[in-house]
């Protein structure tokens, strides 16, 4: 389940065309919104009953400008519009999701994904990222939209920074179309197809323990993973935290984001484990505590579930704080990480050499 979004004029259609060509199922939110109020639909009949026949054109189709003039005059009228259209859109969207093949990459083209707080509900979020000045130019020159109207519509949407904050993948669409198409095809081959396969077959992504230079992106990746976990777990988790080496600002570490899920008791632990495995997380049976791995080939994630009375609950937080605040502890921990990395490399080399001799 992939959420796709971008500001008005960003050029999402270029990306969706490549995804559809690659076999993805595209669920277009704007198209559904038009479909549920076409002539002869219950949706259009309900709108006429609520707002009157003046919202219809001479051909019997919905006059969207007339509807907007009546529905957006105040919050009460807008709520009346939403009460009619939102359930119909939701029902049709769910129907299209449910009828997609079991091995499909389903792409929900959703302009207001960020505004609706929907990002945590997808396995991956793609944002088509185009600077505002380019989007404005496209709206004026390609769509014939008056500049003031275009600016007003852009101002009512999420900011570029808000969209980037929820993006697992940013596709820059400020340049040549071919570059966007190539980037999207590469995304399909290297991430979306393997991700879908891993989820469907229950294949975890086990991160490489090689120590790499600090990546400032770790914090954002952990935040998005935590939001998805909160979406899945609801009240079962009392807190969800980014812990481990990647949570320490500036520290070189293995490129694996560690998340600690705290629950009240053993019953909560069992419930969390069931919810996460149902959502596609894969349990590591070699761990004494409930440890799970994610399936995204581009982002190794490990989740540990602990109860509030488990010493690991407090230790994990204190460890990160001490390493972050104490330069000596930080240096010592860095040495431990590098030493473990070298030892693992040495063991792998010994195993490889032994295998080649046999």
mmCIF file of C-alpha atoms in Angstrom:
data_model
loop_
_atom_site.group_PDB
_atom_site.id
_atom_site.type_symbol
_atom_site.label_atom_id
_atom_site.label_comp_id
_atom_site.label_asym_id
_atom_site.label_seq_id
_atom_site.Cartn_x
_atom_site.Cartn_y
_atom_site.Cartn_z
ATOM 1 C CA UNK A 1 0.000 0.000 0.000
ATOM 2 C CA UNK A 2 1.697 3.132 -1.295
ATOM 3 C CA UNK A 3 0.470 6.661 -0.694
ATOM 4 C CA UNK A 4 1.351 9.125 -3.449
ATOM 5 C CA UNK A 5 0.970 12.859 -3.025
ATOM 6 C CA UNK A 6 2.335 16.232 -4.033
ATOM 7 C CA UNK A 7 1.232 19.823 -4.247
ATOM 8 C CA UNK A 8 -1.115 20.972 -6.990
ATOM 9 C CA UNK A 9 0.891 21.215 -10.209
ATOM 10 C CA UNK A 10 3.665 18.938 -8.920
ATOM 11 C CA UNK A 11 3.201 16.458 -11.764
ATOM 12 C CA UNK A 12 2.009 13.327 -10.007
ATOM 13 C CA UNK A 13 0.535 12.032 -13.255
ATOM 14 C CA UNK A 14 4.032 11.490 -14.671
ATOM 15 C CA UNK A 15 4.843 9.201 -11.744
ATOM 16 C CA UNK A 16 1.507 7.363 -11.760
ATOM 17 C CA UNK A 17 1.844 6.690 -15.487
ATOM 18 C CA UNK A 18 5.163 4.894 -14.932
ATOM 19 C CA UNK A 19 3.803 2.997 -11.924
ATOM 20 C CA UNK A 20 0.752 1.876 -13.906
ATOM 21 C CA UNK A 21 3.008 0.818 -16.780
ATOM 22 C CA UNK A 22 4.923 -1.330 -14.270
ATOM 23 C CA UNK A 23 1.700 -3.064 -13.216
ATOM 24 C CA UNK A 24 0.737 -1.099 -10.122
ATOM 25 C CA UNK A 25 -2.950 -0.652 -9.300
ATOM 26 C CA UNK A 26 -3.655 3.093 -9.249
ATOM 27 C CA UNK A 27 -6.495 4.278 -7.020
ATOM 28 C CA UNK A 28 -7.079 7.934 -7.950
ATOM 29 C CA UNK A 29 -8.803 9.888 -5.181
ATOM 30 C CA UNK A 30 -9.829 12.765 -7.466
ATOM 31 C CA UNK A 31 -11.334 10.375 -10.001
ATOM 32 C CA UNK A 32 -13.312 8.607 -7.279
ATOM 33 C CA UNK A 33 -14.591 11.945 -5.962
ATOM 34 C CA UNK A 34 -15.989 12.694 -9.426
ATOM 35 C CA UNK A 35 -17.280 9.155 -9.955
ATOM 36 C CA UNK A 36 -19.477 9.030 -6.837
ATOM 37 C CA UNK A 37 -21.443 12.135 -7.900
ATOM 38 C CA UNK A 38 -21.911 11.366 -11.587
ATOM 39 C CA UNK A 39 -25.431 11.692 -13.082
ATOM 40 C CA UNK A 40 -27.693 8.903 -11.887
ATOM 41 C CA UNK A 41 -25.694 8.134 -8.729
ATOM 42 C CA UNK A 42 -27.138 8.200 -5.205
ATOM 43 C CA UNK A 43 -24.387 10.662 -4.343
ATOM 44 C CA UNK A 44 -25.626 13.279 -6.790
ATOM 45 C CA UNK A 45 -29.225 12.733 -5.665
ATOM 46 C CA UNK A 46 -28.216 13.348 -2.041
ATOM 47 C CA UNK A 47 -26.367 16.542 -2.996
ATOM 48 C CA UNK A 48 -29.418 17.862 -4.859
ATOM 49 C CA UNK A 49 -31.617 17.047 -1.866
ATOM 50 C CA UNK A 50 -29.247 18.952 0.414
ATOM 51 C CA UNK A 51 -28.259 21.941 -1.726
ATOM 52 C CA UNK A 52 -31.006 22.212 -4.347
ATOM 53 C CA UNK A 53 -31.332 21.765 -8.095
ATOM 54 C CA UNK A 54 -29.254 24.872 -8.822
ATOM 55 C CA UNK A 55 -26.103 22.757 -8.417
ATOM 56 C CA UNK A 56 -26.937 20.937 -11.672
ATOM 57 C CA UNK A 57 -25.919 22.075 -15.118
ATOM 58 C CA UNK A 58 -28.142 21.999 -18.187
ATOM 59 C CA UNK A 59 -26.894 18.488 -18.973
ATOM 60 C CA UNK A 60 -27.888 17.191 -15.525
ATOM 61 C CA UNK A 61 -24.289 16.861 -14.367
ATOM 62 C CA UNK A 62 -22.928 18.446 -11.212
ATOM 63 C CA UNK A 63 -21.919 22.092 -11.588
ATOM 64 C CA UNK A 64 -18.971 22.102 -9.242
ATOM 65 C CA UNK A 65 -18.628 25.857 -9.157
ATOM 66 C CA UNK A 66 -22.283 26.215 -8.159
ATOM 67 C CA UNK A 67 -21.874 23.579 -5.458
ATOM 68 C CA UNK A 68 -18.745 25.276 -4.133
ATOM 69 C CA UNK A 69 -20.624 28.580 -3.921
ATOM 70 C CA UNK A 70 -23.181 26.964 -1.637
ATOM 71 C CA UNK A 71 -21.084 24.432 0.268
ATOM 72 C CA UNK A 72 -18.095 26.551 1.266
ATOM 73 C CA UNK A 73 -19.917 29.554 2.701
ATOM 74 C CA UNK A 74 -19.514 28.310 6.288
ATOM 75 C CA UNK A 75 -18.370 25.324 8.327
ATOM 76 C CA UNK A 76 -21.888 23.914 8.713
ATOM 77 C CA UNK A 77 -22.547 23.781 4.959
ATOM 78 C CA UNK A 78 -19.093 22.306 4.324
ATOM 79 C CA UNK A 79 -19.751 19.648 6.948
ATOM 80 C CA UNK A 80 -23.018 18.795 5.194
ATOM 81 C CA UNK A 81 -21.139 18.307 1.910
ATOM 82 C CA UNK A 82 -18.497 16.144 3.575
ATOM 83 C CA UNK A 83 -21.125 14.038 5.340
ATOM 84 C CA UNK A 84 -22.476 13.050 1.924
ATOM 85 C CA UNK A 85 -19.325 12.650 -0.143
ATOM 86 C CA UNK A 86 -16.727 11.324 2.313
ATOM 87 C CA UNK A 87 -18.510 8.031 3.137
ATOM 88 C CA UNK A 88 -19.147 7.397 -0.571
ATOM 89 C CA UNK A 89 -15.521 8.099 -1.441
ATOM 90 C CA UNK A 90 -14.313 5.927 1.431
ATOM 91 C CA UNK A 91 -16.562 3.041 0.447
ATOM 92 C CA UNK A 92 -15.469 3.128 -3.195
ATOM 93 C CA UNK A 93 -11.803 3.445 -2.235
ATOM 94 C CA UNK A 94 -12.028 0.434 0.095
ATOM 95 C CA UNK A 95 -13.736 -1.535 -2.667
ATOM 96 C CA UNK A 96 -10.903 -0.836 -5.096
ATOM 97 C CA UNK A 97 -8.288 -1.715 -2.473
ATOM 98 C CA UNK A 98 -10.039 -4.994 -1.697
ATOM 99 C CA UNK A 99 -10.326 -6.075 -5.331
ATOM 100 C CA UNK A 100 -6.624 -5.553 -6.112
ATOM 101 C CA UNK A 101 -4.672 -8.800 -6.708
ATOM 102 C CA UNK A 102 -2.889 -10.309 -3.709
ATOM 103 C CA UNK A 103 0.518 -9.518 -5.204
ATOM 104 C CA UNK A 104 -0.339 -5.983 -6.307
ATOM 105 C CA UNK A 105 1.455 -2.761 -5.546
ATOM 106 C CA UNK A 106 -1.533 -0.529 -4.763
ATOM 107 C CA UNK A 107 -0.861 3.190 -5.224
ATOM 108 C CA UNK A 108 -3.337 5.596 -3.658
ATOM 109 C CA UNK A 109 -2.997 8.882 -5.546
ATOM 110 C CA UNK A 110 -4.168 11.209 -2.776
ATOM 111 C CA UNK A 111 -3.636 14.993 -3.126
ATOM 112 C CA UNK A 112 -4.663 15.707 0.484
ATOM 113 C CA UNK A 113 -2.779 12.802 2.058
ATOM 114 C CA UNK A 114 -0.789 15.068 4.383
ATOM 115 C CA UNK A 115 -3.704 17.347 5.207
ATOM 116 C CA UNK A 116 -5.786 14.318 6.169
ATOM 117 C CA UNK A 117 -3.086 12.830 8.414
ATOM 118 C CA UNK A 118 -3.175 9.630 6.359
ATOM 119 C CA UNK A 119 0.559 8.931 5.960
ATOM 120 C CA UNK A 120 0.891 6.319 8.763
ATOM 121 C CA UNK A 121 -1.733 4.126 7.085
ATOM 122 C CA UNK A 122 0.513 3.269 4.126
ATOM 123 C CA UNK A 123 3.525 0.982 3.930
ATOM 124 C CA UNK A 124 5.359 3.689 1.985
ATOM 125 C CA UNK A 125 4.699 7.325 1.092
ATOM 126 C CA UNK A 126 5.990 8.859 -2.135
ATOM 127 C CA UNK A 127 5.998 12.635 -2.467
ATOM 128 C CA UNK A 128 6.410 14.262 -5.872
ATOM 129 C CA UNK A 129 8.503 17.254 -4.875
ATOM 130 C CA UNK A 130 8.398 20.345 -7.061
ATOM 131 C CA UNK A 131 9.271 23.913 -5.960
ATOM 132 C CA UNK A 132 6.291 26.217 -5.518
ATOM 133 C CA UNK A 133 7.401 28.667 -8.208
ATOM 134 C CA UNK A 134 7.537 25.887 -10.807
ATOM 135 C CA UNK A 135 4.134 24.560 -9.763
ATOM 136 C CA UNK A 136 2.672 28.061 -10.049
ATOM 137 C CA UNK A 137 4.150 28.465 -13.527
ATOM 138 C CA UNK A 138 2.688 25.123 -14.638
ATOM 139 C CA UNK A 139 -0.767 25.960 -13.314
ATOM 140 C CA UNK A 140 -0.800 29.287 -15.134
ATOM 141 C CA UNK A 141 0.818 28.225 -18.411
ATOM 142 C CA UNK A 142 -0.409 24.634 -18.801
ATOM 143 C CA UNK A 143 -3.819 24.734 -17.101
ATOM 144 C CA UNK A 144 -4.706 28.340 -17.853
ATOM 145 C CA UNK A 145 -5.407 29.077 -14.200
ATOM 146 C CA UNK A 146 -5.286 32.748 -13.102
ATOM 147 C CA UNK A 147 -2.165 33.308 -10.996
ATOM 148 C CA UNK A 148 -4.116 34.598 -7.968
ATOM 149 C CA UNK A 149 -6.409 31.559 -8.040
ATOM 150 C CA UNK A 150 -3.416 29.235 -8.316
ATOM 151 C CA UNK A 151 -1.692 30.885 -5.355
ATOM 152 C CA UNK A 152 -4.868 30.663 -3.305
ATOM 153 C CA UNK A 153 -5.258 26.927 -4.003
ATOM 154 C CA UNK A 154 -1.590 26.304 -3.208
ATOM 155 C CA UNK A 155 -1.888 28.206 0.080
ATOM 156 C CA UNK A 156 -4.725 25.928 1.221
ATOM 157 C CA UNK A 157 -2.572 22.825 0.840
ATOM 158 C CA UNK A 158 0.193 21.467 3.044
ATOM 159 C CA UNK A 159 3.567 23.159 2.810
ATOM 160 C CA UNK A 160 6.520 21.581 1.038
ATOM 161 C CA UNK A 161 8.149 21.019 4.430
ATOM 162 C CA UNK A 162 5.084 19.191 5.767
ATOM 163 C CA UNK A 163 4.998 16.893 2.747
ATOM 164 C CA UNK A 164 8.720 16.164 2.954
ATOM 165 C CA UNK A 165 8.358 15.236 6.622
ATOM 166 C CA UNK A 166 6.088 12.283 5.781
ATOM 167 C CA UNK A 167 7.970 11.224 2.633
ATOM 168 C CA UNK A 168 9.769 7.894 2.552
ATOM 169 C CA UNK A 169 10.625 8.679 -1.062
ATOM 170 C CA UNK A 170 11.032 12.112 -2.631
ATOM 171 C CA UNK A 171 10.838 12.324 -6.424
ATOM 172 C CA UNK A 172 12.127 15.629 -7.739
ATOM 173 C CA UNK A 173 9.937 16.735 -10.642
ATOM 174 C CA UNK A 174 11.490 20.120 -11.268
ATOM 175 C CA UNK A 175 13.525 19.053 -14.305
ATOM 176 C CA UNK A 176 13.284 16.792 -17.313
ATOM 177 C CA UNK A 177 10.418 14.311 -17.568
ATOM 178 C CA UNK A 178 12.823 11.500 -18.519
ATOM 179 C CA UNK A 179 14.692 11.864 -15.237
ATOM 180 C CA UNK A 180 11.432 11.465 -13.293
ATOM 181 C CA UNK A 181 10.456 8.409 -15.305
ATOM 182 C CA UNK A 182 13.875 6.808 -14.801
ATOM 183 C CA UNK A 183 13.786 7.513 -11.060
ATOM 184 C CA UNK A 184 10.319 5.976 -10.770
ATOM 185 C CA UNK A 185 11.262 2.841 -12.740
ATOM 186 C CA UNK A 186 14.306 2.382 -10.519
ATOM 187 C CA UNK A 187 12.099 2.767 -7.435
ATOM 188 C CA UNK A 188 9.795 0.014 -8.704
ATOM 189 C CA UNK A 189 12.629 -2.417 -9.391
ATOM 190 C CA UNK A 190 14.802 -1.794 -6.354
ATOM 191 C CA UNK A 191 12.239 -1.101 -3.650
ATOM 192 C CA UNK A 192 8.550 -1.552 -4.447
ATOM 193 C CA UNK A 193 8.687 -5.010 -6.025
ATOM 194 C CA UNK A 194 11.046 -6.461 -3.367
ATOM 195 C CA UNK A 195 9.004 -4.801 -0.609
ATOM 196 C CA UNK A 196 5.765 -6.338 -1.910
ATOM 197 C CA UNK A 197 7.411 -9.758 -2.216
ATOM 198 C CA UNK A 198 8.805 -9.563 1.321
ATOM 199 C CA UNK A 199 5.449 -8.583 2.807
ATOM 200 C CA UNK A 200 3.543 -11.271 0.940
ATOM 201 C CA UNK A 201 6.019 -14.044 1.784
ATOM 202 C CA UNK A 202 6.916 -12.924 5.307
ATOM 203 C CA UNK A 203 10.554 -12.310 4.417
ATOM 204 C CA UNK A 204 12.275 -9.939 6.859
ATOM 205 C CA UNK A 205 15.036 -7.497 6.004
ATOM 206 C CA UNK A 206 17.946 -8.160 8.372
ATOM 207 C CA UNK A 207 20.131 -5.079 8.569
ATOM 208 C CA UNK A 208 23.871 -5.056 7.984
ATOM 209 C CA UNK A 209 25.776 -4.430 11.229
ATOM 210 C CA UNK A 210 28.567 -2.579 9.446
ATOM 211 C CA UNK A 211 29.141 0.790 11.113
ATOM 212 C CA UNK A 212 28.481 3.680 8.724
ATOM 213 C CA UNK A 213 28.875 7.445 9.135
ATOM 214 C CA UNK A 214 26.069 9.192 11.011
ATOM 215 C CA UNK A 215 23.021 9.909 8.841
ATOM 216 C CA UNK A 216 20.774 12.822 9.891
ATOM 217 C CA UNK A 217 17.927 11.050 8.050
ATOM 218 C CA UNK A 218 17.744 8.409 10.808
ATOM 219 C CA UNK A 219 15.623 10.661 13.028
ATOM 220 C CA UNK A 220 12.984 11.219 10.338
ATOM 221 C CA UNK A 221 12.934 7.547 9.374
ATOM 222 C CA UNK A 222 12.408 6.600 13.013
ATOM 223 C CA UNK A 223 9.637 9.173 13.381
ATOM 224 C CA UNK A 224 7.757 7.820 10.368
ATOM 225 C CA UNK A 225 8.218 4.220 11.554
ATOM 226 C CA UNK A 226 6.932 5.191 15.002
ATOM 227 C CA UNK A 227 3.867 6.859 13.478
ATOM 228 C CA UNK A 228 3.063 3.671 11.558
ATOM 229 C CA UNK A 229 3.514 1.607 14.703
ATOM 230 C CA UNK A 230 1.142 3.904 16.616
ATOM 231 C CA UNK A 231 -1.357 3.549 13.786
ATOM 232 C CA UNK A 232 -1.116 -0.254 14.010
ATOM 233 C CA UNK A 233 -0.994 -0.625 17.779
ATOM 234 C CA UNK A 234 -3.312 2.124 18.996
ATOM 235 C CA UNK A 235 -3.718 2.085 22.778
ATOM 236 C CA UNK A 236 -1.862 -1.219 23.160
ATOM 237 C CA UNK A 237 1.443 0.694 23.294
ATOM 238 C CA UNK A 238 1.982 3.089 26.197
ATOM 239 C CA UNK A 239 4.976 4.632 24.446
ATOM 240 C CA UNK A 240 7.067 4.181 21.311
ATOM 241 C CA UNK A 241 10.658 5.400 21.222
ATOM 242 C CA UNK A 242 13.635 5.569 18.900
ATOM 243 C CA UNK A 243 16.502 3.937 20.821
ATOM 244 C CA UNK A 244 19.862 2.378 20.083
ATOM 245 C CA UNK A 245 22.902 3.807 18.254
ATOM 246 C CA UNK A 246 20.963 5.586 15.493
ATOM 247 C CA UNK A 247 19.056 7.627 18.086
ATOM 248 C CA UNK A 248 22.242 9.414 19.200
ATOM 249 C CA UNK A 249 22.879 12.549 17.191
ATOM 250 C CA UNK A 250 26.242 12.504 15.427
ATOM 251 C CA UNK A 251 27.152 8.896 16.320
ATOM 252 C CA UNK A 252 28.401 6.529 13.623
ATOM 253 C CA UNK A 253 26.324 3.355 13.811
ATOM 254 C CA UNK A 254 24.996 0.343 11.929
ATOM 255 C CA UNK A 255 22.321 1.539 9.498
ATOM 256 C CA UNK A 256 19.457 -0.057 11.437
ATOM 257 C CA UNK A 257 16.750 1.964 13.162
ATOM 258 C CA UNK A 258 15.778 0.460 16.531
ATOM 259 C CA UNK A 259 12.318 1.175 17.945
ATOM 260 C CA UNK A 260 11.241 0.253 21.481
ATOM 261 C CA UNK A 261 7.529 -0.413 21.969
ATOM 262 C CA UNK A 262 6.479 -0.312 25.621
ATOM 263 C CA UNK A 263 3.268 -2.020 26.746
ATOM 264 C CA UNK A 264 1.646 -2.320 30.167
ATOM 265 C CA UNK A 265 1.969 -6.030 30.808
ATOM 266 C CA UNK A 266 2.346 -9.477 29.255
ATOM 267 C CA UNK A 267 -1.169 -9.372 27.847
ATOM 268 C CA UNK A 268 -0.276 -6.128 26.106
ATOM 269 C CA UNK A 269 2.909 -7.723 24.794
ATOM 270 C CA UNK A 270 0.930 -10.598 23.282
ATOM 271 C CA UNK A 271 -1.572 -8.177 21.735
ATOM 272 C CA UNK A 272 1.197 -6.016 20.264
ATOM 273 C CA UNK A 273 2.959 -9.047 18.851
ATOM 274 C CA UNK A 274 -0.235 -10.247 17.166
ATOM 275 C CA UNK A 275 -1.016 -6.822 15.735
ATOM 276 C CA UNK A 276 2.473 -6.353 14.305
ATOM 277 C CA UNK A 277 2.734 -9.806 12.775
ATOM 278 C CA UNK A 278 -0.705 -9.295 11.220
ATOM 279 C CA UNK A 279 0.627 -6.035 9.761
ATOM 280 C CA UNK A 280 3.582 -7.770 8.119
ATOM 281 C CA UNK A 281 6.305 -7.557 10.754
ATOM 282 C CA UNK A 282 8.339 -10.774 11.097
ATOM 283 C CA UNK A 283 9.308 -12.131 14.512
ATOM 284 C CA UNK A 284 12.896 -13.057 15.247
ATOM 285 C CA UNK A 285 12.576 -16.403 17.025
ATOM 286 C CA UNK A 286 16.197 -16.324 18.192
ATOM 287 C CA UNK A 287 15.523 -13.389 20.544
ATOM 288 C CA UNK A 288 14.461 -13.895 24.164
ATOM 289 C CA UNK A 289 12.279 -10.763 24.039
ATOM 290 C CA UNK A 290 9.714 -10.155 21.287
ATOM 291 C CA UNK A 291 11.886 -8.751 18.469
ATOM 292 C CA UNK A 292 10.507 -8.066 15.003
ATOM 293 C CA UNK A 293 12.001 -7.066 11.661
ATOM 294 C CA UNK A 294 10.405 -5.026 8.885
ATOM 295 C CA UNK A 295 10.229 -5.907 5.176
ATOM 296 C CA UNK A 296 11.315 -2.720 3.404
ATOM 297 C CA UNK A 297 14.589 -3.472 1.554
ATOM 298 C CA UNK A 298 15.680 0.164 1.808
ATOM 299 C CA UNK A 299 15.055 0.678 5.520
ATOM 300 C CA UNK A 300 16.016 -2.014 8.035
ATOM 301 C CA UNK A 301 13.905 -1.596 11.165
ATOM 302 C CA UNK A 302 13.923 -3.598 14.373
ATOM 303 C CA UNK A 303 11.166 -3.368 16.977
ATOM 304 C CA UNK A 304 11.510 -4.720 20.495
ATOM 305 C CA UNK A 305 8.428 -5.060 22.692
ATOM 306 C CA UNK A 306 8.927 -4.629 26.449
ATOM 307 C CA UNK A 307 6.579 -4.310 29.406
ATOM 308 C CA UNK A 308 6.683 -1.303 31.711
ATOM 309 C CA UNK A 309 8.270 -3.351 34.513
ATOM 310 C CA UNK A 310 11.000 -4.805 32.247
ATOM 311 C CA UNK A 311 14.454 -3.372 33.147
ATOM 312 C CA UNK A 312 15.122 -3.019 29.390
ATOM 313 C CA UNK A 313 12.416 -0.356 29.280
ATOM 314 C CA UNK A 314 14.400 2.056 31.460
ATOM 315 C CA UNK A 315 17.863 0.905 30.373
ATOM 316 C CA UNK A 316 17.294 1.641 26.683
ATOM 317 C CA UNK A 317 16.330 5.245 27.421
ATOM 318 C CA UNK A 318 19.136 5.830 29.930
ATOM 319 C CA UNK A 319 21.690 4.318 27.560
ATOM 320 C CA UNK A 320 20.815 6.742 24.760
ATOM 321 C CA UNK A 321 20.803 9.712 27.144
ATOM 322 C CA UNK A 322 24.176 8.835 28.686
ATOM 323 C CA UNK A 323 25.842 8.285 25.325
ATOM 324 C CA UNK A 324 24.427 11.536 23.995
ATOM 325 C CA UNK A 325 25.420 13.625 27.050
ATOM 326 C CA UNK A 326 28.753 12.082 28.100
ATOM 327 C CA UNK A 327 31.614 12.493 25.572
ATOM 328 C CA UNK A 328 33.682 9.720 27.199
ATOM 329 C CA UNK A 329 30.787 7.255 27.153
ATOM 330 C CA UNK A 330 30.091 8.262 23.583
ATOM 331 C CA UNK A 331 33.686 7.601 22.504
ATOM 332 C CA UNK A 332 33.773 4.278 24.336
ATOM 333 C CA UNK A 333 30.497 3.154 22.777
ATOM 334 C CA UNK A 334 31.737 4.150 19.324
ATOM 335 C CA UNK A 335 34.819 1.963 19.867
ATOM 336 C CA UNK A 336 32.591 -0.950 20.914
ATOM 337 C CA UNK A 337 30.500 -0.602 17.761
ATOM 338 C CA UNK A 338 33.564 -0.502 15.508
ATOM 339 C CA UNK A 339 35.179 -3.427 17.339
ATOM 340 C CA UNK A 340 32.010 -5.513 16.949
ATOM 341 C CA UNK A 341 31.909 -4.567 13.272
ATOM 342 C CA UNK A 342 35.522 -5.709 12.761
ATOM 343 C CA UNK A 343 34.921 -8.955 14.652
ATOM 344 C CA UNK A 344 31.851 -9.762 12.586
ATOM 345 C CA UNK A 345 33.784 -9.014 9.397
ATOM 346 C CA UNK A 346 36.615 -11.298 10.568
ATOM 347 C CA UNK A 347 34.192 -14.152 11.295
ATOM 348 C CA UNK A 348 32.508 -13.776 7.916
ATOM 349 C CA UNK A 349 35.881 -13.781 6.175
ATOM 350 C CA UNK A 350 36.932 -16.925 8.043
ATOM 351 C CA UNK A 351 33.657 -18.643 7.085
ATOM 352 C CA UNK A 352 34.036 -17.582 3.461
ATOM 353 C CA UNK A 353 37.645 -18.794 3.306
ATOM 354 C CA UNK A 354 36.697 -22.126 4.885
ATOM 355 C CA UNK A 355 33.857 -22.617 2.448
ATOM 356 C CA UNK A 356 36.081 -21.907 -0.556
ATOM 357 C CA UNK A 357 38.659 -24.448 0.655
ATOM 358 C CA UNK A 358 35.976 -27.118 0.919
#
